[in-house]
XYZ file of C-alpha atoms in Angstrom:
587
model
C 47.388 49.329 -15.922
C 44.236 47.768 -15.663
C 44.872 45.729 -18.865
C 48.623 44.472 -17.345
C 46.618 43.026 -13.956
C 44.096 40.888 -16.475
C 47.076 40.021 -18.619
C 49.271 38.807 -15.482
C 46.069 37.545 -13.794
C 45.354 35.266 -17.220
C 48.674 34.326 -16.856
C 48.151 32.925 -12.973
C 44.461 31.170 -13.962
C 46.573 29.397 -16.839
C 49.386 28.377 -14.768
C 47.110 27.255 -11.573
C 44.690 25.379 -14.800
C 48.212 23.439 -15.534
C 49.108 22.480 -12.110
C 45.516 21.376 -11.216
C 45.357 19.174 -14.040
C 48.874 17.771 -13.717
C 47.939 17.244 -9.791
C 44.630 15.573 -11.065
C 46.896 12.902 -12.620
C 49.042 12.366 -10.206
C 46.031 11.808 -7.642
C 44.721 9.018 -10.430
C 48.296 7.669 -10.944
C 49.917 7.759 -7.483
C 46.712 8.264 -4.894
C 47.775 11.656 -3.471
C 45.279 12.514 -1.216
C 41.913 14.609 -1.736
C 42.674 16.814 0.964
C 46.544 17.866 -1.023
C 44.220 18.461 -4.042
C 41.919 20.982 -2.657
C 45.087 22.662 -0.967
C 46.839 22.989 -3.677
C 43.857 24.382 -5.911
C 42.736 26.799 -2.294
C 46.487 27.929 -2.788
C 46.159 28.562 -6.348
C 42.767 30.081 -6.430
C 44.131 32.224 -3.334
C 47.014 33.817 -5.799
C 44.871 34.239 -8.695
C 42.726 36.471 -6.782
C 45.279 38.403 -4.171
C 45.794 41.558 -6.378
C 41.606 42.201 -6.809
C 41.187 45.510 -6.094
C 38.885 46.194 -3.019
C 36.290 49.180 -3.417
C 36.423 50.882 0.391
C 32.856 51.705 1.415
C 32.162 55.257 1.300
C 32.141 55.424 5.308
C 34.978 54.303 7.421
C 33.367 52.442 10.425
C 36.510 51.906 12.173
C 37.015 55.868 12.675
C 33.712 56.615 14.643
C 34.464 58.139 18.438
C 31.874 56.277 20.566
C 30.357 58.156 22.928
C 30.467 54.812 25.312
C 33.643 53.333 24.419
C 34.262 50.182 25.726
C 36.848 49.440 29.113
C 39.508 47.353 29.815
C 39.323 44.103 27.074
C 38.185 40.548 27.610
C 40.420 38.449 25.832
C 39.452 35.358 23.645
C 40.083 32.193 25.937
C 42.890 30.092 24.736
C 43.433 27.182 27.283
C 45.709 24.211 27.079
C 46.904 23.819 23.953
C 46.911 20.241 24.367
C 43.124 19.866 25.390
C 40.946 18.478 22.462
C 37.158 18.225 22.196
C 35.541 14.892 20.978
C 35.018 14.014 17.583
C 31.378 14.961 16.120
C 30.948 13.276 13.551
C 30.658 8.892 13.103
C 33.851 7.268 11.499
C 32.247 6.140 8.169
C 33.920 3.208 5.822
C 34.420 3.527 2.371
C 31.447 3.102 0.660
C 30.223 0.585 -2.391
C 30.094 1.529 -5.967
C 26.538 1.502 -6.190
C 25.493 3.275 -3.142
C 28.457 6.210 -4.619
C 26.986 6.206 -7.992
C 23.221 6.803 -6.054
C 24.579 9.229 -4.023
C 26.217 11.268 -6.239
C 23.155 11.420 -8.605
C 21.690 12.331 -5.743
C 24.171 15.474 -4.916
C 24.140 16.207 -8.722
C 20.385 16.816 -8.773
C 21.057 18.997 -5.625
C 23.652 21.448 -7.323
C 21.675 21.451 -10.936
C 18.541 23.133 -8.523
C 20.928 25.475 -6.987
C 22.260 26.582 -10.503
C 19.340 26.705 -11.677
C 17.995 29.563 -9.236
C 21.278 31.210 -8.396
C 21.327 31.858 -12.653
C 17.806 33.178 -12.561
C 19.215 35.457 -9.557
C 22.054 36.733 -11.426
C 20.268 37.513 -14.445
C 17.162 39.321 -13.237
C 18.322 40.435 -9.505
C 21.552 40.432 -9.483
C 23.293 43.155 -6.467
C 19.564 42.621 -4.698
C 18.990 41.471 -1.788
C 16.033 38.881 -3.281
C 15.015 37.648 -5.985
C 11.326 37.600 -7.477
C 10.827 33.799 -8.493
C 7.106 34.428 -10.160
C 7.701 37.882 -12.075
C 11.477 37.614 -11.820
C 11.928 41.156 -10.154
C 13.756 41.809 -7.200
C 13.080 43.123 -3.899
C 15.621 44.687 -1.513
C 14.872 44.611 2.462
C 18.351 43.915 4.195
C 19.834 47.022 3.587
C 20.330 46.751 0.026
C 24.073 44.968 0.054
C 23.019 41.707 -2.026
C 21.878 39.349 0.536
C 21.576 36.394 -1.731
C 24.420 36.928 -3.010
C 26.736 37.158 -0.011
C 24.306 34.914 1.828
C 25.411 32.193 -0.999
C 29.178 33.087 -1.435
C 30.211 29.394 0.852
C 27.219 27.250 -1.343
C 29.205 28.206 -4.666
C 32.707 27.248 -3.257
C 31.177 24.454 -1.613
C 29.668 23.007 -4.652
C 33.074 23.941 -6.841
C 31.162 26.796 -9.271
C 34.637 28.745 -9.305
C 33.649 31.166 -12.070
C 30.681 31.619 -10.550
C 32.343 32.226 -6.995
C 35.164 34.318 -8.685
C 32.368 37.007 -10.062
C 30.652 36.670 -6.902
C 34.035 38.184 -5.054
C 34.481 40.536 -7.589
C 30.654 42.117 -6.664
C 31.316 41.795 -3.043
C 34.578 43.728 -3.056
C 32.535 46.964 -5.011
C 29.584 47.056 -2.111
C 29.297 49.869 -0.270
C 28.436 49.658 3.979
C 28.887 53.158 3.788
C 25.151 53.377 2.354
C 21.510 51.609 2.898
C 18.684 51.342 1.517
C 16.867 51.901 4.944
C 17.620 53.990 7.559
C 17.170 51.311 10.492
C 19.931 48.367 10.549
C 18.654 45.218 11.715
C 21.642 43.830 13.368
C 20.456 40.013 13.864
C 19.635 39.903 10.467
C 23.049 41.783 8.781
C 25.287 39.804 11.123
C 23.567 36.446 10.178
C 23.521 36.825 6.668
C 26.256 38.720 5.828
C 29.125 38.575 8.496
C 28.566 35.239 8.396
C 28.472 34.644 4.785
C 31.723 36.832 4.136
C 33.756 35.052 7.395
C 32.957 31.276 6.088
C 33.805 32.216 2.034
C 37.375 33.585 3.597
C 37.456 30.329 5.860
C 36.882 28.145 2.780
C 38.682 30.165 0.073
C 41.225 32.546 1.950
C 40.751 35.309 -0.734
C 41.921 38.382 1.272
C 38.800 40.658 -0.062
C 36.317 39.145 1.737
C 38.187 39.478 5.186
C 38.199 43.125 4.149
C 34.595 43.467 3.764
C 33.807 41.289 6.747
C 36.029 43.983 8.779
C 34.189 46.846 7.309
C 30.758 45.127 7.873
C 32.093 44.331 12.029
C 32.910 47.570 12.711
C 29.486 48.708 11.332
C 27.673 46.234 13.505
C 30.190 46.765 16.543
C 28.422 50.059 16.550
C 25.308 48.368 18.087
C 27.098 48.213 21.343
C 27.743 51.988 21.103
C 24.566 52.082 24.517
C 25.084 53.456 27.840
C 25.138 49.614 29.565
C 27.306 48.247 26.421
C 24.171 46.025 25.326
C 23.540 45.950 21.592
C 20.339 47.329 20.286
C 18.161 45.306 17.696
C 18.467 48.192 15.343
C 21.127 50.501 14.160
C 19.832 53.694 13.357
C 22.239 54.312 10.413
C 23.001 58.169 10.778
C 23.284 58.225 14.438
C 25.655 55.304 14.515
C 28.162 57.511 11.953
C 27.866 59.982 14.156
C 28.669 57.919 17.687
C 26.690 59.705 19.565
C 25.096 56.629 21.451
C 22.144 54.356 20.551
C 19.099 54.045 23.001
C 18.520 50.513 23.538
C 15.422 49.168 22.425
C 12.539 47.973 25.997
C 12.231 44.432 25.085
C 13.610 41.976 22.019
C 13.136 38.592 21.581
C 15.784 36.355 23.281
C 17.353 35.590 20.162
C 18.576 38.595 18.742
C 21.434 39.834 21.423
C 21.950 36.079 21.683
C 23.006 35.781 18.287
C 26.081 37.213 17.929
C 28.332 35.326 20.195
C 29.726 32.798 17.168
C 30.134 35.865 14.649
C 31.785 38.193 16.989
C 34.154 35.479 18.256
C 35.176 33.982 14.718
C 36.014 37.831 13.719
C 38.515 38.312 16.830
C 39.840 35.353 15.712
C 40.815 36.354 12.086
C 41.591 39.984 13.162
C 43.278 39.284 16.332
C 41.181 42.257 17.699
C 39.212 41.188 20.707
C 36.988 44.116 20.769
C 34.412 41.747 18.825
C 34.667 39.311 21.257
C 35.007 41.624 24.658
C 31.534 43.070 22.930
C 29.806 40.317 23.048
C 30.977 38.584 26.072
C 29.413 41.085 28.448
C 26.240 39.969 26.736
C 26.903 36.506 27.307
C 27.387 36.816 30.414
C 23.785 38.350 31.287
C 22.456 35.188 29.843
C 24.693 33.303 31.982
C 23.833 34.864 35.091
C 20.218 34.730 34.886
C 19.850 31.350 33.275
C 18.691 29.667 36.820
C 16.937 32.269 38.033
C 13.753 32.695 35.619
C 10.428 30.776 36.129
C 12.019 27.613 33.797
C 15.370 27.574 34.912
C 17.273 26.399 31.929
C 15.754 28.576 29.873
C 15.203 32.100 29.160
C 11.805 34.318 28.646
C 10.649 35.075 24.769
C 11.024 38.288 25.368
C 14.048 40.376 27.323
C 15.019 43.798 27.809
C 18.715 44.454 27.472
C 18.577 48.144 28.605
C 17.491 46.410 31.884
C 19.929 43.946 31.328
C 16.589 41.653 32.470
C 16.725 38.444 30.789
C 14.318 36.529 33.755
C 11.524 38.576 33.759
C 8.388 36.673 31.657
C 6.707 33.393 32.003
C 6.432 32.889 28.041
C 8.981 30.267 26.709
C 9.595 29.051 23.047
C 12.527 26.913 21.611
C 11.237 28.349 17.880
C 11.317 31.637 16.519
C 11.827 34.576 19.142
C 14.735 32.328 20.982
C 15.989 29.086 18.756
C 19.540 31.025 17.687
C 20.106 32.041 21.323
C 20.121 28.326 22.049
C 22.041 26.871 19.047
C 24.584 29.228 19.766
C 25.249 27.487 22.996
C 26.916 24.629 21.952
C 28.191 25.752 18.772
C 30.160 28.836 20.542
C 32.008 26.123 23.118
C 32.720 24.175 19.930
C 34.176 27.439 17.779
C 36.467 28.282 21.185
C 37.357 24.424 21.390
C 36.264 24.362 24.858
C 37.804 26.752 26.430
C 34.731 28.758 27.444
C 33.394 26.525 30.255
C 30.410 28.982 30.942
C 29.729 27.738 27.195
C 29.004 24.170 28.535
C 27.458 25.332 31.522
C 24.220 27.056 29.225
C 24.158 24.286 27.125
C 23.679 21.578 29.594
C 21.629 23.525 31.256
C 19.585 24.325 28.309
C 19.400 20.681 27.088
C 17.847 19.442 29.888
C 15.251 22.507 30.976
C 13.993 22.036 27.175
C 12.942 18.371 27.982
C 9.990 20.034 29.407
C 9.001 21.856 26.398
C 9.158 18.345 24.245
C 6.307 16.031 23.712
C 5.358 13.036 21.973
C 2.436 13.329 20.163
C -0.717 10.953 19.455
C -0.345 9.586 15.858
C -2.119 7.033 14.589
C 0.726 4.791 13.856
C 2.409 5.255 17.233
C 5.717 6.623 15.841
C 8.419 7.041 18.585
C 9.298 10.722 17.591
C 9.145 13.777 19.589
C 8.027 17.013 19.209
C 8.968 20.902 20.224
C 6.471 22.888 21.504
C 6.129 26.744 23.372
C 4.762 26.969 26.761
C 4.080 29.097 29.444
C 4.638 28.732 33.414
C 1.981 29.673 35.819
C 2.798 31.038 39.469
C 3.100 27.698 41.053
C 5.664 26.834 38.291
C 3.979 24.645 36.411
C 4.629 24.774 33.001
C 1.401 24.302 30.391
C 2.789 23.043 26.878
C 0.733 24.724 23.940
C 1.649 21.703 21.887
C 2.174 24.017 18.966
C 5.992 23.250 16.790
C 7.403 25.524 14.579
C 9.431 24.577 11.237
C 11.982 26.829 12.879
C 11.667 24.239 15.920
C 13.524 21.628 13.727
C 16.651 22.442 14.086
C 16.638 21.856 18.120
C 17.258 17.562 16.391
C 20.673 18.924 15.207
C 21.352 20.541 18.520
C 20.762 17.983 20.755
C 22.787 15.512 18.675
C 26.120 18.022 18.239
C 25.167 18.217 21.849
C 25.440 15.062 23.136
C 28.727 14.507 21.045
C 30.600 17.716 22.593
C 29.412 16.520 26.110
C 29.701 12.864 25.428
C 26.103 12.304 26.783
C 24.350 9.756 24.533
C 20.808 10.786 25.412
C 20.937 14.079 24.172
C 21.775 12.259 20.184
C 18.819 10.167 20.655
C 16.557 12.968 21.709
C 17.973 14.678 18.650
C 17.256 11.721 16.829
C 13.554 11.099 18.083
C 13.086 15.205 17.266
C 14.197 15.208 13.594
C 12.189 12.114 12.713
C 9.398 14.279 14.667
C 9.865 16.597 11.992
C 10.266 14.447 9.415
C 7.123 13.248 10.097
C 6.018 16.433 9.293
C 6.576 16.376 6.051
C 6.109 12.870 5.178
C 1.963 13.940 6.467
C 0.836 16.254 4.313
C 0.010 15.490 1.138
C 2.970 17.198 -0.863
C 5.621 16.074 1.218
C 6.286 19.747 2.761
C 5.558 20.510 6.271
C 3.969 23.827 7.311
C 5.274 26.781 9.465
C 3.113 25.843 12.504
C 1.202 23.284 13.179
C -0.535 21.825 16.592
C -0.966 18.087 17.883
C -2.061 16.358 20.792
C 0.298 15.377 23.164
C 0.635 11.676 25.220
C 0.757 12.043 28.888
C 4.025 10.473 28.954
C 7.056 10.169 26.705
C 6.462 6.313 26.936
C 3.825 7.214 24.065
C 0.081 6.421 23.832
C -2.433 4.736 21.991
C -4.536 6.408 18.857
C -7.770 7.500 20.514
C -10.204 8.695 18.134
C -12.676 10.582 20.603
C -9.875 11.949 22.278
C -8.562 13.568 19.356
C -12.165 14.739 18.482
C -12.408 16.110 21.470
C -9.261 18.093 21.326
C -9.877 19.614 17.619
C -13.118 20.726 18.689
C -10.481 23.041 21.055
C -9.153 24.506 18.456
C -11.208 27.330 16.403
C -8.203 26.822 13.271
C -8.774 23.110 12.593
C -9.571 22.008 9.179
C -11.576 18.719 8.310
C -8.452 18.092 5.321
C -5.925 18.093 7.789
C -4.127 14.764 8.329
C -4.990 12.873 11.571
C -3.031 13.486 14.534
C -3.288 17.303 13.299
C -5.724 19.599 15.055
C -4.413 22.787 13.041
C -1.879 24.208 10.635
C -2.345 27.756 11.299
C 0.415 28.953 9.134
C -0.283 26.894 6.123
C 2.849 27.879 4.137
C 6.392 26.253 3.428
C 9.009 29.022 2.852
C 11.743 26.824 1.784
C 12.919 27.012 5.125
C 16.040 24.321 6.148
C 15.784 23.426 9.816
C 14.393 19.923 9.028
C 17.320 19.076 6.889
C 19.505 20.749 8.227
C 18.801 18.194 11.815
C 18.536 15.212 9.200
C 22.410 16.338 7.576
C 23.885 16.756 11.076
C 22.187 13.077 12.186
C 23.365 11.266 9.428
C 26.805 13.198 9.878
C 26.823 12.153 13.869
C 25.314 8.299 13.354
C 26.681 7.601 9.930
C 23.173 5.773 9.358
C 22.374 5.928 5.200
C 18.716 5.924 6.248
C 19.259 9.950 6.899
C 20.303 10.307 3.693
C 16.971 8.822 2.487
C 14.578 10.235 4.547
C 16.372 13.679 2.965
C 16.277 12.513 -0.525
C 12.391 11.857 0.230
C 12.301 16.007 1.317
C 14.071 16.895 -1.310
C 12.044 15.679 -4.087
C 8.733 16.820 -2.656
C 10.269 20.446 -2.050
C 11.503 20.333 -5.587
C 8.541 19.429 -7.028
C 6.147 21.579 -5.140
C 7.892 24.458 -4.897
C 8.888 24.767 -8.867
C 7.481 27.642 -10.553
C 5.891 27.484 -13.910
C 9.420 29.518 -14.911
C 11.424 26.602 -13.402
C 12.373 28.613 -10.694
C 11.283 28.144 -6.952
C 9.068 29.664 -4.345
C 7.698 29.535 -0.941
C 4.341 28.030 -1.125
C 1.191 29.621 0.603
C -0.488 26.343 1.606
C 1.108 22.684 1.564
C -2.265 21.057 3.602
C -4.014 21.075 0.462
C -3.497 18.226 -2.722
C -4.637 20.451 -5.022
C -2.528 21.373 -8.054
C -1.003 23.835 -8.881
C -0.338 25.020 -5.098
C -0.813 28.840 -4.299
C 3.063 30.387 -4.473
C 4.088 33.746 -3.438
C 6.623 35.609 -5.030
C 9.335 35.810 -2.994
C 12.864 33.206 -2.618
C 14.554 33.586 0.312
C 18.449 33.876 0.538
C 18.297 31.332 2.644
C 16.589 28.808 -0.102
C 20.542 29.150 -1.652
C 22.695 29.800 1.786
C 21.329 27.228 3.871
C 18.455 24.457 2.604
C 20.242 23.460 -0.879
C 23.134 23.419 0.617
C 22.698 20.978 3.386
C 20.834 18.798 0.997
C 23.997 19.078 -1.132
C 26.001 18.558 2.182
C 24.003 15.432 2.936
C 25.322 13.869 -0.026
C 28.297 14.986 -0.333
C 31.306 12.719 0.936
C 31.622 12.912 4.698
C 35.244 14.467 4.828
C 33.479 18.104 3.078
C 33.026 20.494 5.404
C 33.367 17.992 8.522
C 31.521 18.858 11.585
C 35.177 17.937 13.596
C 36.172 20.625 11.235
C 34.027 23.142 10.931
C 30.525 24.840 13.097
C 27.591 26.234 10.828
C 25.778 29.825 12.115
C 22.257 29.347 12.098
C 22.240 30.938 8.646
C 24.321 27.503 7.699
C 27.853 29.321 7.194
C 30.539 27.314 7.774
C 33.046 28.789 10.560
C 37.044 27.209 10.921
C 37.165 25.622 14.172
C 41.175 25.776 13.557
């Protein structure tokens, strides 16, 4: 049997070979369209692939009795059919040979990196979650189900490695959510990485497996909101959750886990038609949306919240970086995904947008650069909010935000905030002597966002404040007290989404800059690539750990690819990434 399914499947791959190529010419001869081409090759890839056979995981997620079932349904919004939401990205003109040729060296260079590392994972860590860059082992710590490797499902179909793809799909369809490798499920992770991987490879590719999996994998995680109040905890205890015998949630979280679900959880009621995803996570929402005026920053929410409260005002500690970025992005990109038909959607992200104006500052730089900068702060009891003047790398994406942002809401100060906070992290980089920019860093802030003159004995005066700074550090820098570049994307991921919004080339350049500095100084003497342990330094060769991220293949190599790529791939009118850069059908 097994050998007739290869034969007839050789037969399709031949067959679908022929018609590509004969569509190829046509396209040269007659000027058929780009977007028939990929349709017909989606269509042909789709039937190539319908008859894989689908391993079931060893546990049936869909059969547990919850001991807090949920009530009566809240149903995905649909609207007026007729109602459209503005266009995101610029109208761009065809473009001249030479800047094509340069761009497309440019993209090639991009995908030969990617290959390059997603071959080393295949080869030595293959079905891990990680691989090893520096001894080429592997190391497992999401559960054990391949994270790079569903993490990076959308990056191979994006950048047309169909074999590659093809074996990837065959792997995914054997894994097994039935089993872990721990016995605690973190749930913003697994729905991050790999609902959101599996979701946007069927978006892209249609191949019925992965919608499978991505079922099997929703019903696992809809188990979070198996808790007395219908809140999801921030980890699944694995054998209690087969059981459904309730989950305890957890005191406090950080904002951005239970407010990171909302664009996962609605795309899967979407393809399943099931609203139990979205019910689930609307009842969350709406907490958020409730208390969003009422804390001591109205706008914004506390770092930390306690969903078995259901207390999301409580705190005076406020962050737009890690703890609470997701929560925010999600905003805007969950209106976008329900094509505005969600107004409480609009109503956060507004409201967001302009409370986080008072966690932005512009800093004192020697040249004066008109850029902006994301800081944390706290508010005292009088309300007045004290900026530490500390960014994040996982700050930068907050440019992207503000400029999808003011596109959806047709408010043109929001894209050149976005603007001014992207080149604030480009700046970033372009300071330190490899070209990288560390996790955290601290500068001095003007007094107003009119900007202020260099002033050397002030900035004396404030390193002197600060028990971390380093004579080596670049001026304008009083520390860099997490030294390290992790390969992290949020920088280029706000430069892709600005050039994609302003059609301006000089986005494209700024991210060519980043990408050859990150190349370079993250290479390993195996011509593989790793996080770095400190970028502040010139000396060669820099300190690497031994650890690549899925995210190094899921999201920062692919929005460098994205950046130059032609604008009509994966267009933002199109499509909405999840923070772990997966690209979501807005159709």
């Amino acid at each position: 049997m097994g050998h007739l399914i290869r034969k007839n499947r050789d037969k399709l791959i031949l067959t679908a070979g022929v018609l590509v190529i004969w569509w190829s010419l046509t396209t040269f001869l007659h000027g058929a369209s780009k977007s028939e081409f990929v349709s017909l090759q989606r269509h042909m890839n789709s039937e190539v692939t319908s008859s894989r056979h689908v391993q079931g995981s060893s546990f049936d997620w869909s059969r547990v009795s919850f001991r807090y079932p949920p009530g009566s349904m809240t149903v995905i919004p649909m609207g007026n059919p007729s109602h459209t939401l503005p266009a995101i990205q610029a109208e761009f003109s065809s473009e001249g040979s030479l800047a094509m040729n340069l761009r497309e060296r440019r993209r090639r260079k991009v995908k030969d990196t990617f290959t390059n590392d997603w071959g080393a994972y295949r080869k030595y860590a293959w079905m891990k979650d990680a691989l090893k860059p520096l001894s080429m082992g592997y190391q497992d710590q999401f559960s054990g189900w391949a994270a790079t490797l569903v993490d990076s499902l959308d990056s191979l179909w994006i950048m047309g490695l169909r074999e590659e793809f093809d074996e990837a799909v065959d792997a995914v369809a054997g894994i097994d959510f039935g089993k872990s490798t721990s016995g605690r499920v973190n749930t913003f992770e697994t729905n991050i990485r790999y609902l959101g991987g599996l979701m946007a490879a069927y978006d892209l590719s249609k191949r019925p497996v992965l919608l499978t999996k991505a079922v099997e994998l929703g019903n696992l995680l809809y188990g979070a909101f198996n808790t007395e109040n219908r809140m999801p905890v921030d980890f699944i205890d694995f054998d209690a959750a087969k059981r459904g015998e309730g989950l305890v949630v957890e005191g406090s979280v950080v904002s951005a886990s239970p407010g990171t679900i909302s664009l996962e959880f609605t795309r899967l009621s979407q393809l399943t038609g099931d609203p139990k995803y979205y019910d689930a996570i609307s009842h969350v929402m709406d907490v958020f949306y409730e208390g969003q005026n009422k804390t001591q920053l109205p706008g914004l929410w506390p770092m930390m919240v306690s969903m078995s409260r259901q207390d999301v005002i409580s705190g005076n500690q406020f962050t737009l970086a890690g703890c609470a970025d997701s929560l925010y992005e999600y905003l805007p990109k969950t209106y976008a995904l329900l094509g505005g038909h969600e107004l409480k959607y609009e109503v956060m992200s507004i409201g967001f947008m302009e409370a986080a104006k008072k966690l932005l500052f512009r800093p004192m730089i020697p040249g004066g650069e008109d850029i902006l900068m994301p800081s944390s702060g706290w508010v005292d009891e009088n309300g007045r909010v004290y900026l530490d003047e500390e960014t994040e790398h996982l700050a930068c994406f907050l440019g992207g935000v503000y400029a999808l942002g003011g596109k959806l809401f047709n408010r043109g100060e929001y894209v050149d905030i976005g603007s001014k906070l992207t080149l604030g992290c480009v700046y970033g980089y372009q300071s330190f002597p490899n070209g990288m920019m560390p996790e955290r860093v601290n500068m001095v802030a003007c007094k107003t966002m009119d900007g202020c003159k260099w002033d050397t004995q002030h900035f004396d005066e404030e390193k002197r404040k600060r028990p971390e700074y380093k004579e080596h550090l670049p001026l304008g820098f009083t520390t860099a007290k997490d030294p390290r570049y992790i390969l992290r994307p949020e920088t280029i991921e706000s430069v892709f989404i600005m050039y994609r919004v302003t059609g301006s080339p000089k986005w494209q350049d700024l991210g060519w800059e980043m990408f050859t500095a990150i190349e370079n100084g993250t290479k390993t003497e195996l011509g593989t690539h790793a996080a770095v342990e400190d970028v502040t330094r010139a000396s060669k060769p820099l300190p690497q750990s031994d650890y690549m991220e899925s995210f190094w293949l899921a999201e920062t190599l692919k929005y460098f690819y994205l950046l130059f790529s032609p604008p009509d791939i994966i267009s933002l009118n199109e499509y909405v990434f999840n923070t772990e850069a997966h690209p979501f059908s807005r159709s």
